[in-house]
Short mmCIF file of C-alpha atoms in Angstrom, two decimals:
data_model
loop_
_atom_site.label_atom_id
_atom_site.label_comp_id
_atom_site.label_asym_id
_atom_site.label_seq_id
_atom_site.Cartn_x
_atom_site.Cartn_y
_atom_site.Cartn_z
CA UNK A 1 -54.82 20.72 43.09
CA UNK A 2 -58.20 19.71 43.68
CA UNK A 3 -59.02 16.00 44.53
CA UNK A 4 -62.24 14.49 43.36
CA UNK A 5 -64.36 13.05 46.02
CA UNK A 6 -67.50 13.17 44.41
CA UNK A 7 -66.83 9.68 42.94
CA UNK A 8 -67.34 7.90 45.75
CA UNK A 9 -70.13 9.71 47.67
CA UNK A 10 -67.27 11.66 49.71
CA UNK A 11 -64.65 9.21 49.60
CA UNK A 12 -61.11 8.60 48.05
CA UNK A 13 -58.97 5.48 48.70
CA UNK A 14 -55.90 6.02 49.82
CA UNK A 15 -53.23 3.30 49.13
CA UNK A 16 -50.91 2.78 51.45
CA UNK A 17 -47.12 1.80 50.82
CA UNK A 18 -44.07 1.18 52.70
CA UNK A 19 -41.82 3.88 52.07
CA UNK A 20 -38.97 1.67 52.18
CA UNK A 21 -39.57 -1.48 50.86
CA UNK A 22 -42.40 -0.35 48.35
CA UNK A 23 -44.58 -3.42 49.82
CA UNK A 24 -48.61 -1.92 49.20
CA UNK A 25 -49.68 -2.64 52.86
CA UNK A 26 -53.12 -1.50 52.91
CA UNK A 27 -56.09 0.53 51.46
CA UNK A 28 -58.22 2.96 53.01
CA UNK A 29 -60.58 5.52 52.40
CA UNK A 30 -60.49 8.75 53.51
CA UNK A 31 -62.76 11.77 53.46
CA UNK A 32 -62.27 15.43 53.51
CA UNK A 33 -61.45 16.21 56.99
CA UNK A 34 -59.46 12.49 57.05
CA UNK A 35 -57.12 14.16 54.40
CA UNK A 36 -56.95 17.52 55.94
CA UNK A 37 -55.90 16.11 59.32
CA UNK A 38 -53.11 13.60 57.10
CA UNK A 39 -51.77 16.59 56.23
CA UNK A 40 -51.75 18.65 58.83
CA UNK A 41 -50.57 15.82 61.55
CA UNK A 42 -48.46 13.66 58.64
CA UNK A 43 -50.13 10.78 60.08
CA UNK A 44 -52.16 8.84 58.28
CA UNK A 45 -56.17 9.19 58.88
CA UNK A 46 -59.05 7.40 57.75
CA UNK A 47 -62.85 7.61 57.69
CA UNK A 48 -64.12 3.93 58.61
CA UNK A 49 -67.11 2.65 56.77
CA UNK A 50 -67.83 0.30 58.95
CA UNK A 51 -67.76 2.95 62.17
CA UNK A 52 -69.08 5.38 59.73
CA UNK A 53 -66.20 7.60 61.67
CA UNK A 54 -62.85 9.64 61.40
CA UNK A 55 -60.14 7.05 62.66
CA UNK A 56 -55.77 7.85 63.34
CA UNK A 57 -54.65 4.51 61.80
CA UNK A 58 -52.50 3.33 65.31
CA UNK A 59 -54.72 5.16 67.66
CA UNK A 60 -54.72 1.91 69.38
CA UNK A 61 -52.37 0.30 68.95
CA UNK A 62 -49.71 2.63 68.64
CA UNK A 63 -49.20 1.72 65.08
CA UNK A 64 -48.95 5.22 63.19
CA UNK A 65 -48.25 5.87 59.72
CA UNK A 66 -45.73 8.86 59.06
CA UNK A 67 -46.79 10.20 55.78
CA UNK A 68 -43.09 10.15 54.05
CA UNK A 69 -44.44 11.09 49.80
CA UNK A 70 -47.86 11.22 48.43
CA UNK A 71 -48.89 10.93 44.91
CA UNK A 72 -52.19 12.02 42.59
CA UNK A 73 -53.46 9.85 40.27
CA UNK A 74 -54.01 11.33 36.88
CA UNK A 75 -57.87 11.84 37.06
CA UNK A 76 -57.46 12.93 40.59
CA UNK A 77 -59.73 10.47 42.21
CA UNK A 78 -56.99 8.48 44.32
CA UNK A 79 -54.14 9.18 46.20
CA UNK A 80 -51.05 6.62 47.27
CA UNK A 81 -49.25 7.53 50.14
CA UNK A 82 -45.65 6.35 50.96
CA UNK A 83 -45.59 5.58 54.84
CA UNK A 84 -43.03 4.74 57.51
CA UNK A 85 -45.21 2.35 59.50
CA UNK A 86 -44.23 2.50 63.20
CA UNK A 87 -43.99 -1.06 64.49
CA UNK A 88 -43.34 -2.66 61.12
CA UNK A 89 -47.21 -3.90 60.76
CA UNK A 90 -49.99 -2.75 58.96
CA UNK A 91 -52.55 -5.64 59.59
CA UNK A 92 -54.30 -5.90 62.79
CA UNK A 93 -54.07 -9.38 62.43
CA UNK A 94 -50.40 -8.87 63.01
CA UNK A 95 -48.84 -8.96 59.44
CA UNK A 96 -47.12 -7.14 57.66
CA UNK A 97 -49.74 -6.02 55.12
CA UNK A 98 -53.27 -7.00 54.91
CA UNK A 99 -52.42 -8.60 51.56
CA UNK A 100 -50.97 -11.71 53.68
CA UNK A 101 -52.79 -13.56 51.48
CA UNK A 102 -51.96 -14.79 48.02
CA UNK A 103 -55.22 -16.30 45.57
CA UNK A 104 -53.86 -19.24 43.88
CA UNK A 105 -56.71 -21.20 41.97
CA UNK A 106 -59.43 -19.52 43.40
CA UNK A 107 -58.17 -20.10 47.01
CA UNK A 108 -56.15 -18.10 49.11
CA UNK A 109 -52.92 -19.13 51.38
CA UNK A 110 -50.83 -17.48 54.02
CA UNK A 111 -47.74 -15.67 52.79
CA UNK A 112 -47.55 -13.05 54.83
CA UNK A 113 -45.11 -12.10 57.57
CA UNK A 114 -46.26 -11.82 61.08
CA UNK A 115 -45.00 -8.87 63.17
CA UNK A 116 -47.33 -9.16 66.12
CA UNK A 117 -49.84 -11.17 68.80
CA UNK A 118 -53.00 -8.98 67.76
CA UNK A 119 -53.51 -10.24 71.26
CA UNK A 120 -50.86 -8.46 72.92
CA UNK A 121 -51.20 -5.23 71.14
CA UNK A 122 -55.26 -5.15 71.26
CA UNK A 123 -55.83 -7.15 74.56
CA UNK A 124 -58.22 -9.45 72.32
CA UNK A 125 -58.61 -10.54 69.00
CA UNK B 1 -62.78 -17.75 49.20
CA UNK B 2 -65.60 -14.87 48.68
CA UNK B 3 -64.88 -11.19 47.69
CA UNK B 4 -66.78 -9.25 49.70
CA UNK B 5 -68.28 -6.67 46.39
CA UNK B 6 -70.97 -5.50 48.62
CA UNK B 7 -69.20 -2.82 50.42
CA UNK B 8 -68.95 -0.58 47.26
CA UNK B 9 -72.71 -1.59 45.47
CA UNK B 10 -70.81 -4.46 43.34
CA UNK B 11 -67.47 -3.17 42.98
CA UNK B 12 -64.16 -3.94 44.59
CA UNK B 13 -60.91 -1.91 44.67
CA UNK B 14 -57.78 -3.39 42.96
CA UNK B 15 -54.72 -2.46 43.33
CA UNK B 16 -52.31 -3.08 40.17
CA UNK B 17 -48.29 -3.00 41.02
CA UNK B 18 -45.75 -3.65 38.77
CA UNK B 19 -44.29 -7.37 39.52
CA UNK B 20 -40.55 -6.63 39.00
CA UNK B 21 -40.68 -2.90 40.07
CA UNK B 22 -42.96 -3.14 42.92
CA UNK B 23 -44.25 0.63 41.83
CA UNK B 24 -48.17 1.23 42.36
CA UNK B 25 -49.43 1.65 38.69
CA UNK B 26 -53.19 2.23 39.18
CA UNK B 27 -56.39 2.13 41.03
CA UNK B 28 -59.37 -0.03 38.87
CA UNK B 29 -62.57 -1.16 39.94
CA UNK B 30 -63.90 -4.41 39.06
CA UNK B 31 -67.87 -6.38 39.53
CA UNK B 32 -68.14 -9.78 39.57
CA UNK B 33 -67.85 -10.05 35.99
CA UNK B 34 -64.54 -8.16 35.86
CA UNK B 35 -63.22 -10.35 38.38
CA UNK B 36 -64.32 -13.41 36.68
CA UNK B 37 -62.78 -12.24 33.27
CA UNK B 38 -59.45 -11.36 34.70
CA UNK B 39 -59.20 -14.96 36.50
CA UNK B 40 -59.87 -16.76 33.33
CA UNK B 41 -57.83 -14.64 30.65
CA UNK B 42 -54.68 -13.95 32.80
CA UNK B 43 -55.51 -10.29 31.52
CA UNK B 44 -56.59 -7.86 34.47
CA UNK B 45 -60.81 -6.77 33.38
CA UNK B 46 -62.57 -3.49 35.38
CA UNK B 47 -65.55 -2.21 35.23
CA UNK B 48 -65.57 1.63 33.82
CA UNK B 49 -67.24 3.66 36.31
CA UNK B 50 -67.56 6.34 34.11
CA UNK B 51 -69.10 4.50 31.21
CA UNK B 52 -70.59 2.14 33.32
CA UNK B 53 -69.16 -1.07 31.38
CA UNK B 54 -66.63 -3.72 31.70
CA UNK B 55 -63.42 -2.90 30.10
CA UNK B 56 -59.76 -4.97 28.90
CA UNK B 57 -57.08 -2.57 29.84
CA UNK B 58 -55.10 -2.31 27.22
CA UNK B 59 -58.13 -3.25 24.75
CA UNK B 60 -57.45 0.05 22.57
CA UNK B 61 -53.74 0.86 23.40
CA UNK B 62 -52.54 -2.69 23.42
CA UNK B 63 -51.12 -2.44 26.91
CA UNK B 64 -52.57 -4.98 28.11
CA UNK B 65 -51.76 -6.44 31.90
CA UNK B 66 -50.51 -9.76 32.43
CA UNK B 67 -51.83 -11.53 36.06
CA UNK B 68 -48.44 -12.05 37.59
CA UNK B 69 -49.58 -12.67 41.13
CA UNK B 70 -52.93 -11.89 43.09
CA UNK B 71 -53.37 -11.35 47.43
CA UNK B 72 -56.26 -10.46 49.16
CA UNK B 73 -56.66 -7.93 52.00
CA UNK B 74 -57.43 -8.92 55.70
CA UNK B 75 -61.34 -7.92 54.89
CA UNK B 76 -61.73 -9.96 51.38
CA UNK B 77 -62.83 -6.18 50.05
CA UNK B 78 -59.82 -5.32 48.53
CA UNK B 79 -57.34 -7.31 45.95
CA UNK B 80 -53.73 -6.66 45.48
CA UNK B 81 -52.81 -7.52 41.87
CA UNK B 82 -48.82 -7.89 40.20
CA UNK B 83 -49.22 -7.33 36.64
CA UNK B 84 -46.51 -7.28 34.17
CA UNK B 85 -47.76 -4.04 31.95
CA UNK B 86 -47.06 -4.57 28.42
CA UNK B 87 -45.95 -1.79 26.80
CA UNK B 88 -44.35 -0.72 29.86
CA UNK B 89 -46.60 2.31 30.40
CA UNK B 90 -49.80 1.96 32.67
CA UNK B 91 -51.28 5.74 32.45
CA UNK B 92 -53.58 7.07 29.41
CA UNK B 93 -51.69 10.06 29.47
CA UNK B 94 -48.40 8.17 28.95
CA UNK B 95 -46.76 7.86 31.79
CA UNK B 96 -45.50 4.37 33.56
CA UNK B 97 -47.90 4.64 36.26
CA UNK B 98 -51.24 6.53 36.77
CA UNK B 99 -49.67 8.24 40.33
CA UNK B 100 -47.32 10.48 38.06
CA UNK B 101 -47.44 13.61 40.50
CA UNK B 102 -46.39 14.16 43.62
CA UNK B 103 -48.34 16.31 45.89
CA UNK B 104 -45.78 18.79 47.24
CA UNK B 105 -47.06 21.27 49.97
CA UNK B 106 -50.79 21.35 48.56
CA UNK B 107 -49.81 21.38 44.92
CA UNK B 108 -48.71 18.54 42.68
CA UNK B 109 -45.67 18.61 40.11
CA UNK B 110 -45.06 15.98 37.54
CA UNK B 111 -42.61 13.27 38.82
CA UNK B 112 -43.50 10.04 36.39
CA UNK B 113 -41.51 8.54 33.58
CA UNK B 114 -43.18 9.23 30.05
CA UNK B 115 -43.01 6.21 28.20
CA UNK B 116 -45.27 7.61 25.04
CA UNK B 117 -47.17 9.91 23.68
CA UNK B 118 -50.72 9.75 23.99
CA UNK B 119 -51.47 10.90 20.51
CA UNK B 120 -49.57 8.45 18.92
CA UNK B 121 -51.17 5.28 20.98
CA UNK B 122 -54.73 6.65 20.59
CA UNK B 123 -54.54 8.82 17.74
CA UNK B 124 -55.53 11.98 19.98
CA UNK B 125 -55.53 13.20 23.51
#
């Protein structure tokens, strides 16, 4: 098995679903080492673009992802990962998923479920 | 609501899920045009990475995908997409969804439901 990273300059998205209730809760990218360490740990790990660093989704807020199946997609260039998501949210705006939003008409509106205060868990929003 | 397509140069990850199953079909890209295309045809547009052009799934094959229901991710970079997949079968290589092996200790094994054969839906492999 060898996964293609060369795509995306060193990064694969990962999409993330609930093992469970097969809800698609987020997506992330990862590079190598965030994939070696997902395996290694079974926690989910990211590299953040934005931080431009290797991240533990939960590392602050306690919110891990236990790594339950993982799939290959068939020109080996993505990966979706099954997840038990400790504390039932994904979103650190408190839902469920980050897709709390549904686009109807070109606009989007809330349909998400919220889980948590992002104020309570991260002390600030 | 804006689509943030500058994270990626101009493209922006979609996720395509099955509306009645809930399973994760594929990973496409789609520009600005793609989007645009898939809001006003109902039929889900990317933009081929590979050949660098914007594509109809489905445009060969016939298996098209039907806009069932659309959400946006908490950082407007990603979009979450419910299709219903005619022809019931997402993957190229015939299979109902793209994430047809499971990785397994470092190794993947074929898991997916073949729906056809690839030779007869595009006359060769």
């Amino acid at each position: 098995m060898k996964l293609n990273f060369a795509k995306l300059d060193g990064l694969l998205p990962a999409i993330i679903q609930d093992a469970q209730s097969g809800e698609v809760l987020m997506l992330g990218f990862m590079n190598q080492e965030a994939w070696e360490k997902t395996q290694k740990t079974g926690r989910v790990h990211y590299f953040s673009r934005t931080r431009q660093k290797l991240w533990c989704k939960g590392e602050t807020s306690g919110h891990v992802q236990l790594v339950k199946e993982m799939y290959l997609d068939c020109d080996d260039d993505t990966v979706l990962i099954k997840v038990e998501q400790v504390g039932g949210a994904t979103c650190h705006a408190g839902y469920r998923s980050c897709f709390y939003r549904e686009i109807v008409n070109g606009d989007t509106r809330i349909v998400g479920v919220k889980v948590f205060d992002p104020k309570e868990v991260y002390g600030s929003e």
